[in-house]
Short mmCIF file of C-alpha atoms in Angstrom, two decimals:
data_model
loop_
_atom_site.label_atom_id
_atom_site.label_comp_id
_atom_site.label_asym_id
_atom_site.label_seq_id
_atom_site.Cartn_x
_atom_site.Cartn_y
_atom_site.Cartn_z
CA MET A 627 349.35 64.96 50.04
CA LEU A 628 349.77 64.55 54.50
CA ARG A 629 352.55 67.62 55.60
CA SER A 630 354.85 66.86 58.29
CA PHE A 631 353.54 67.44 61.56
CA ARG A 632 355.84 69.67 64.62
CA LYS A 633 358.62 66.39 64.60
CA SER A 634 357.90 66.29 68.35
CA LEU A 635 357.07 61.80 67.03
CA PRO A 636 356.78 60.02 70.28
CA THR A 637 360.30 58.22 71.58
CA ALA A 638 361.44 55.23 70.14
CA LEU A 639 360.11 53.17 73.08
CA THR A 640 356.57 54.46 73.85
CA ILE A 641 356.51 52.67 70.50
CA ALA A 642 357.83 49.96 70.27
CA LEU A 643 356.79 49.20 74.16
CA ALA A 644 353.06 50.02 72.91
CA CYS A 645 353.24 47.34 70.44
CA VAL A 646 354.23 45.12 72.23
CA ALA A 647 351.17 45.40 73.81
CA PHE A 648 349.39 45.21 71.70
CA SER A 649 350.63 42.37 70.41
CA ALA A 650 350.50 39.81 73.08
CA THR A 651 346.81 40.77 73.28
CA LEU A 652 346.14 39.72 69.96
CA LEU A 653 348.13 37.47 70.44
CA ARG A 654 346.01 36.25 73.89
CA ALA A 655 342.89 36.57 71.16
CA GLN A 656 343.72 34.72 69.18
CA THR A 657 345.27 31.68 71.73
CA SER A 658 341.32 32.10 73.38
CA VAL A 659 339.90 31.39 69.67
CA PRO A 660 339.81 27.96 67.66
CA GLY A 661 341.00 28.53 64.23
CA PRO A 662 342.44 30.34 62.19
CA LEU A 663 340.65 34.95 63.06
CA THR A 664 339.40 36.43 59.97
CA VAL A 665 338.13 40.19 60.38
CA GLU A 666 336.66 42.01 57.80
CA THR A 667 336.76 45.17 56.24
CA LYS A 668 335.36 47.65 54.77
CA GLU A 669 337.54 51.19 53.05
CA ILE A 670 336.84 54.46 53.92
CA VAL A 671 338.26 57.97 53.39
CA ASP A 672 338.10 60.61 56.07
CA GLU A 673 338.05 64.18 56.00
CA THR A 674 341.51 65.11 55.01
CA GLY A 675 341.55 62.91 52.47
CA ARG A 676 343.23 59.39 54.32
CA THR A 677 342.22 56.21 52.24
CA LEU A 678 341.89 53.45 55.16
CA HIS A 679 340.30 49.85 56.02
CA VAL A 680 338.29 49.24 58.74
CA PRO A 681 336.44 46.36 60.56
CA VAL A 682 332.59 46.02 58.55
CA SER A 683 331.56 46.25 62.21
CA ILE A 684 332.95 48.88 64.84
CA GLU A 685 332.53 47.81 68.06
CA ARG A 686 335.55 49.68 69.55
CA ILE A 687 336.31 53.40 69.61
CA VAL A 688 338.59 55.09 71.28
CA SER A 689 338.21 58.94 71.19
CA LEU A 690 341.44 61.31 70.82
CA ALA A 691 339.13 64.78 70.52
CA PRO A 692 335.97 66.06 73.13
CA SER A 693 334.43 66.94 70.09
CA LEU A 694 333.88 63.60 68.75
CA THR A 695 334.02 62.17 72.77
CA GLU A 696 330.17 64.24 72.63
CA THR A 697 329.20 63.56 69.18
CA ILE A 698 329.46 59.40 69.50
CA TYR A 699 327.23 60.14 72.99
CA ALA A 700 325.08 62.60 70.58
CA LEU A 701 324.48 59.06 68.07
CA GLY A 702 324.17 57.07 70.76
CA LEU A 703 326.87 54.39 70.46
CA GLN A 704 328.82 55.87 74.03
CA ASP A 705 327.88 51.21 75.07
CA ARG A 706 331.23 51.22 71.96
CA LEU A 707 333.48 53.16 73.28
CA VAL A 708 335.94 52.13 75.17
CA GLY A 709 338.70 55.41 76.17
CA ASP A 710 339.24 58.91 75.97
CA THR A 711 341.16 61.98 76.68
CA ASP A 712 340.92 62.79 79.66
CA TYR A 713 339.91 67.14 78.41
CA CYS A 714 336.90 64.13 78.08
CA ASP A 715 334.24 66.14 79.91
CA TYR A 716 331.00 65.95 78.15
CA PRO A 717 328.36 64.31 78.90
CA PRO A 718 330.26 63.42 82.36
CA ASP A 719 329.96 59.38 81.89
CA ALA A 720 332.58 59.75 79.78
CA LEU A 721 335.06 60.83 82.28
CA LYS A 722 334.09 57.61 83.22
CA LYS A 723 336.02 56.51 80.18
CA ALA A 724 339.69 54.47 80.05
CA LYS A 725 341.71 57.55 79.73
CA VAL A 726 344.16 58.09 77.19
CA GLY A 727 345.88 61.12 78.12
CA GLY A 728 346.36 63.87 75.99
CA ALA A 729 344.35 64.72 72.65
CA VAL A 730 348.36 66.33 71.76
CA ASN A 731 350.42 63.18 73.58
CA PRO A 732 348.43 60.29 74.10
CA ASN A 733 349.38 57.18 75.66
CA PHE A 734 350.49 54.28 72.00
CA GLU A 735 350.26 51.81 75.55
CA LYS A 736 347.17 52.80 76.38
CA ILE A 737 345.73 52.97 73.28
CA ALA A 738 346.37 49.55 72.35
CA ALA A 739 345.62 48.03 75.91
CA LEU A 740 342.28 48.46 74.46
CA ARG A 741 342.84 46.50 71.03
CA PRO A 742 340.67 49.54 69.57
CA ASP A 743 338.99 48.48 65.94
CA LEU A 744 339.12 52.12 64.90
CA VAL A 745 340.86 55.38 66.58
CA LEU A 746 339.05 59.28 65.77
CA VAL A 747 341.41 62.22 65.47
CA THR A 748 340.50 65.40 64.29
CA LYS A 749 343.04 67.66 62.00
CA SER A 750 341.98 70.74 64.53
CA ILE A 751 344.19 69.11 67.77
CA ASN A 752 345.42 66.11 66.88
CA ARG A 753 349.33 65.48 64.98
CA LEU A 754 350.36 63.64 62.01
CA ASP A 755 352.56 61.71 63.90
CA THR A 756 349.56 60.99 66.22
CA VAL A 757 348.70 58.73 63.00
CA ARG A 758 351.39 57.66 61.78
CA ALA A 759 352.45 55.98 65.44
CA LEU A 760 348.92 53.76 65.17
CA ASP A 761 349.16 52.87 61.97
CA THR A 762 353.32 51.53 62.54
CA LEU A 763 350.94 49.88 65.92
CA GLY A 764 348.18 48.44 63.32
CA ILE A 765 345.85 50.14 64.04
CA PRO A 766 343.23 52.76 61.81
CA SER A 767 342.08 56.13 62.42
CA TYR A 768 339.40 57.68 61.12
CA ALA A 769 339.70 62.24 60.69
CA THR A 770 336.75 64.51 60.72
CA ASP A 771 337.77 68.41 59.68
CA PRO A 772 334.59 70.54 60.12
CA HIS A 773 334.92 73.96 59.37
CA THR A 774 331.27 76.12 59.25
CA VAL A 775 328.19 74.71 61.42
CA ASP A 776 327.48 73.37 58.28
CA GLU A 777 330.51 71.07 57.99
CA ILE A 778 330.41 70.06 61.44
CA ILE A 779 326.56 68.85 60.87
CA SER A 780 327.67 66.86 57.72
CA SER A 781 330.69 65.56 59.53
CA THR A 782 328.81 64.10 62.23
CA GLU A 783 325.81 62.16 59.20
CA LYS A 784 329.26 60.90 57.87
CA LEU A 785 330.80 60.05 61.40
CA ALA A 786 327.69 57.50 62.14
CA THR A 787 328.12 55.89 58.39
CA VAL A 788 331.64 54.86 58.94
CA LEU A 789 329.95 53.78 62.19
CA GLY A 790 327.27 51.83 60.87
CA ALA A 791 324.02 54.05 62.42
CA PRO A 792 323.88 56.58 58.62
CA ASP A 793 320.39 56.68 59.95
CA THR A 794 320.83 57.42 63.80
CA GLY A 795 323.43 60.57 62.20
CA LYS A 796 320.93 61.89 59.17
CA SER A 797 317.91 62.31 62.20
CA LEU A 798 320.46 64.36 64.36
CA GLY A 799 322.03 66.43 60.87
CA GLU A 800 318.37 66.87 60.19
CA ASP A 801 317.40 68.19 63.75
CA MET A 802 320.11 70.82 64.20
CA VAL A 803 319.93 72.01 60.68
CA ARG A 804 315.66 71.48 61.48
CA ARG A 805 316.89 73.80 64.83
CA LEU A 806 319.05 76.33 62.94
CA ALA A 807 316.27 76.95 60.33
CA VAL A 808 313.36 78.14 63.47
CA LEU A 809 316.58 80.45 64.82
CA GLN A 810 317.71 82.20 61.75
CA THR A 811 312.80 82.77 60.98
CA LYS A 812 313.18 84.45 64.95
CA LEU A 813 316.16 87.11 63.43
CA LYS A 814 315.36 87.81 60.38
CA ASP A 815 314.22 91.45 60.92
CA VAL A 816 316.87 91.36 63.32
CA GLN A 817 320.52 93.89 63.49
CA PRO A 818 323.57 91.66 64.50
CA SER A 819 324.99 92.53 67.15
CA ARG A 820 329.00 93.61 66.60
CA VAL A 821 330.79 91.31 69.13
CA LEU A 822 334.73 90.60 70.63
CA PHE A 823 334.66 86.60 71.43
CA ILE A 824 337.28 86.06 74.20
CA VAL A 825 339.08 83.33 73.97
CA TRP A 826 341.61 84.75 76.69
CA MET A 827 342.94 87.56 77.80
CA GLU A 828 346.54 88.33 78.64
CA PRO A 829 347.51 88.39 75.58
CA LEU A 830 344.09 89.67 74.60
CA ILE A 831 342.92 86.78 72.19
CA SER A 832 340.14 86.39 69.87
CA ILE A 833 338.67 84.78 67.06
CA GLY A 834 339.37 84.59 62.88
CA LYS A 835 337.46 84.98 60.70
CA ASP A 836 337.04 81.92 58.93
CA THR A 837 337.16 79.74 62.39
CA PHE A 838 333.36 78.02 63.04
CA ILE A 839 333.29 79.29 66.19
CA ALA A 840 332.73 82.69 63.42
CA ASP A 841 330.19 80.45 61.78
CA ALA A 842 328.82 79.97 64.79
CA LEU A 843 328.80 83.77 65.76
CA HIS A 844 326.72 85.18 62.89
CA LYS A 845 323.90 82.58 63.28
CA ALA A 846 323.26 83.22 66.37
CA GLY A 847 323.04 87.47 64.90
CA ALA A 848 326.31 88.48 66.44
CA ILE A 849 329.49 89.20 63.80
CA SER A 850 332.86 89.51 65.24
CA ILE A 851 334.69 92.42 65.76
CA VAL A 852 338.38 90.64 64.96
CA ASP A 853 338.62 89.78 60.87
CA SER A 854 340.96 88.60 60.59
CA ALA A 855 342.13 85.41 58.41
CA LYS A 856 344.14 83.87 61.00
CA ASP A 857 342.52 81.17 63.46
CA TRP A 858 343.55 82.16 66.78
CA PRO A 859 343.80 85.90 66.01
CA GLN A 860 345.81 88.18 68.67
CA THR A 861 344.57 92.16 68.68
CA ASN A 862 345.54 94.86 70.50
CA LEU A 863 342.85 96.66 73.63
CA GLU A 864 343.57 99.87 71.77
CA GLU A 865 341.88 98.25 67.86
CA VAL A 866 338.79 97.55 70.30
CA VAL A 867 338.25 100.06 71.39
CA ARG A 868 338.44 101.84 68.59
CA LEU A 869 336.76 99.38 66.90
CA GLN A 870 333.87 99.39 70.28
CA PRO A 871 332.20 95.78 70.00
CA GLU A 872 328.20 96.27 71.47
CA TYR A 873 328.87 92.95 73.57
CA LEU A 874 331.27 90.89 75.21
CA VAL A 875 331.28 86.87 74.49
CA PHE A 876 332.62 84.99 76.74
CA ALA A 877 332.29 81.24 76.52
CA ALA A 878 332.82 78.60 79.84
CA SER A 879 331.47 75.65 82.19
CA HIS A 880 331.04 77.75 85.34
CA SER A 881 330.15 80.52 85.74
CA GLU A 882 330.15 81.32 89.39
CA ASN A 883 332.20 83.99 90.38
CA ALA A 884 331.82 85.59 87.30
CA ALA A 885 330.03 88.54 88.07
CA ARG A 886 333.68 89.89 90.06
CA ASP A 887 335.73 88.48 87.39
CA PHE A 888 334.18 91.16 85.65
CA ASP A 889 334.29 93.68 88.18
CA VAL A 890 338.20 93.15 87.69
CA LEU A 891 338.20 93.68 84.18
CA ALA A 892 336.14 96.61 84.32
CA SER A 893 338.53 97.95 86.57
CA ARG A 894 341.55 97.55 84.07
CA PRO A 895 342.73 100.46 82.66
CA GLY A 896 341.45 100.49 78.66
CA TRP A 897 339.01 98.15 79.53
CA ARG A 898 337.02 100.76 80.61
CA ILE A 899 336.00 103.54 78.15
CA LEU A 900 334.68 100.58 76.55
CA GLU A 901 330.89 101.01 75.63
CA ALA A 902 330.19 97.30 76.28
CA VAL A 903 332.21 97.78 79.58
CA HIS A 904 330.80 100.71 81.00
CA ASN A 905 326.93 99.36 80.06
CA ARG A 906 327.82 95.68 81.19
CA ARG A 907 327.15 93.84 77.89
CA PHE A 908 327.81 91.31 78.26
CA ALA A 909 327.28 87.51 77.14
CA VAL A 910 328.52 83.10 78.40
CA ILE A 911 327.58 80.53 76.88
CA SER A 912 328.15 77.39 76.94
CA GLU A 913 331.76 76.46 76.47
CA ALA A 914 330.64 74.27 73.47
CA VAL A 915 330.05 77.07 71.20
CA ASN A 916 334.41 76.28 71.44
CA ARG A 917 333.93 72.05 69.85
CA PRO A 918 332.76 71.28 66.52
CA ALA A 919 329.85 68.47 67.54
CA PRO A 920 326.49 68.42 67.78
CA ARG A 921 325.43 69.73 71.16
CA ILE A 922 326.88 73.52 69.13
CA VAL A 923 323.46 74.29 68.39
CA SER A 924 321.87 74.42 71.85
CA ALA A 925 325.28 77.03 72.52
CA ILE A 926 324.14 78.82 69.38
CA GLU A 927 320.13 79.63 69.75
CA GLU A 928 321.64 80.26 73.80
CA LEU A 929 323.48 83.44 72.37
CA ALA A 930 321.13 83.92 70.46
CA ARG A 931 318.70 84.47 73.01
CA GLN A 932 321.24 87.07 75.05
CA LEU A 933 321.92 89.21 72.60
CA HIS A 934 317.86 89.13 70.81
CA PRO A 935 316.03 88.56 73.73
CA GLU A 936 313.16 90.28 71.76
CA ALA A 937 313.50 88.08 68.72
CA PHE A 938 311.44 85.87 70.76
CA SER A 939 308.42 85.47 72.08
CA ASP A 940 308.80 83.68 75.35
CA ALA A 941 311.84 85.82 76.43
CA PRO A 942 310.63 88.60 78.78
CA PRO A 943 310.24 92.31 77.44
CA VAL A 944 313.00 94.33 77.93
CA PRO A 945 313.53 97.80 77.83
CA GLY A 946 316.12 98.21 75.85
CA LYS A 947 320.03 95.71 75.08
CA ASP A 948 321.18 98.39 77.79
CA ALA A 949 320.38 96.18 80.36
CA PRO A 950 322.30 93.68 81.58
CA PRO A 951 321.77 90.05 79.95
CA SER A 952 321.20 87.50 81.86
CA SER A 953 324.16 86.45 82.19
CA THR A 954 328.08 87.38 83.86
CA PRO A 955 331.39 86.65 81.82
CA PRO A 956 333.57 83.96 83.86
CA PRO A 957 337.01 83.64 84.11
CA PRO A 958 339.11 84.06 81.21
CA PRO A 959 339.38 79.79 78.89
CA GLN A 960 342.44 78.13 79.44
CA LYS A 961 345.39 80.25 77.22
CA PRO A 962 345.94 78.47 73.76
CA ALA A 963 349.36 77.33 72.25
CA SER A 964 349.88 79.77 69.07
CA PRO A 965 348.24 77.76 66.27
CA LYS A 966 350.92 77.24 62.97
CA ASN A 967 349.61 76.75 59.93
CA VAL A 968 352.17 73.86 59.39
CA ALA A 969 350.96 70.84 58.30
CA GLU A 970 347.47 69.68 55.05
CA ALA A 971 346.29 66.96 57.27
CA PHE A 972 346.81 67.89 60.98
CA PRO A 973 348.18 71.17 62.40
CA ALA A 974 351.20 71.97 64.62
CA ASP A 975 351.16 70.49 68.70
CA GLN A 976 348.65 72.26 69.38
CA GLU A 977 345.82 72.29 72.36
CA CYS A 978 343.79 74.96 71.65
CA PRO A 979 340.11 75.49 73.65
CA CYS A 980 338.12 76.62 70.90
CA ALA A 981 338.88 73.56 68.45
CA ARG A 982 338.93 70.87 71.22
#
C-alpha cells in the first residue's frame, strides 16, 4: 500500500479549521437547495494504485502541481479549474486562478472553501500528508506518476478520461505521438550528442538516467553523461571534465542575461577547460522540459533543433557544431530540495523544479 511520507503533517488546528470551513460551505449549499442533495459517483484507480470515488460529473477541480495545471489547459478544461498553486504560472491565465499555497504545503482551508469535486496531485512533489488531510476533509484526490515521455502521454489520456473528456485526451495524445514520430524520423541518422543537463550549479546537480527528463533528452537526440540511478544526482566538476560533454543544457523561462551568466560560468576555475565551454556549445530550452505535461514535446523539439540543426531542412546552414547555438544559457534554476526515496505512493517533502 502506501509507505509513510515525511512526517511533517499539517497541524491538527489547520485541518480542523478546514473541516469547519468545508462543512459550513456544504451546509450553506444544502440549505439553499430544497430536498436531499445526492451526487452520483464512479470508482476510479489513480496512477499510484489508489481506489477512490469521484462524482460522475467533475465540475470543480483544484490542481496541486504546475504540470497538472498545464495539462488541464491543454485539454481545454480550464473553466473547471477553480484553484491551483503559487507555482502554477503557465499558461499566463493560470496566474488568475485562486491560489491555495505550495505543492508541498497547501492551504487546506482555501482548498475546502473552493468546494472541489476533485483535487489533482502528482507523486513527484506532493506528499502523503496532503492526501490524508484531503481524505479527512472528504475531498477525493487523484494522483499521477509518469516516469517517461510515453507515460506522460498515457497519463494525460487517463486524466482526460477521469475528467470526462476521453476524446480530447485521445486527440491530444495522438498529436504528441505524431510530433515525436516526425522528430525521430529527422534524427534517425544523427549521432546523439553527449550533454550535461544542469539543474543547479552549486552544488552541481544533474538528472538521473531513469527520469522523464533523461528520456526527453534521448528523444531530442542527446544522452546525458551522468549515469546515475538517483533522480537528482550531485556530481563534481572533475568528473564532468573527465567525461567532456559536447553541450551544456539549461532549462529556463527567461534568458535576457544568459550571455553574461555563461561568461561568468566560463571564467570559473575548472569550467574553462571544458571543451563545451571553450567552444561555447550550450543550449537553452523552455522550462517545459521540467514538467511532465504535454508541452514537454515542444521542449524536446526545441532542443533537437539546437543540437542537430543539420537534421532540419528549414534550419539555416551552419559551418559545423563548433558554431555557437542560437540560444544562450540563463541563470541556473531554483535549487531543489535533496530528494529521498522514502515513499511508495508519494515522495518525501521536496519541491524540485524538475518535477513540477
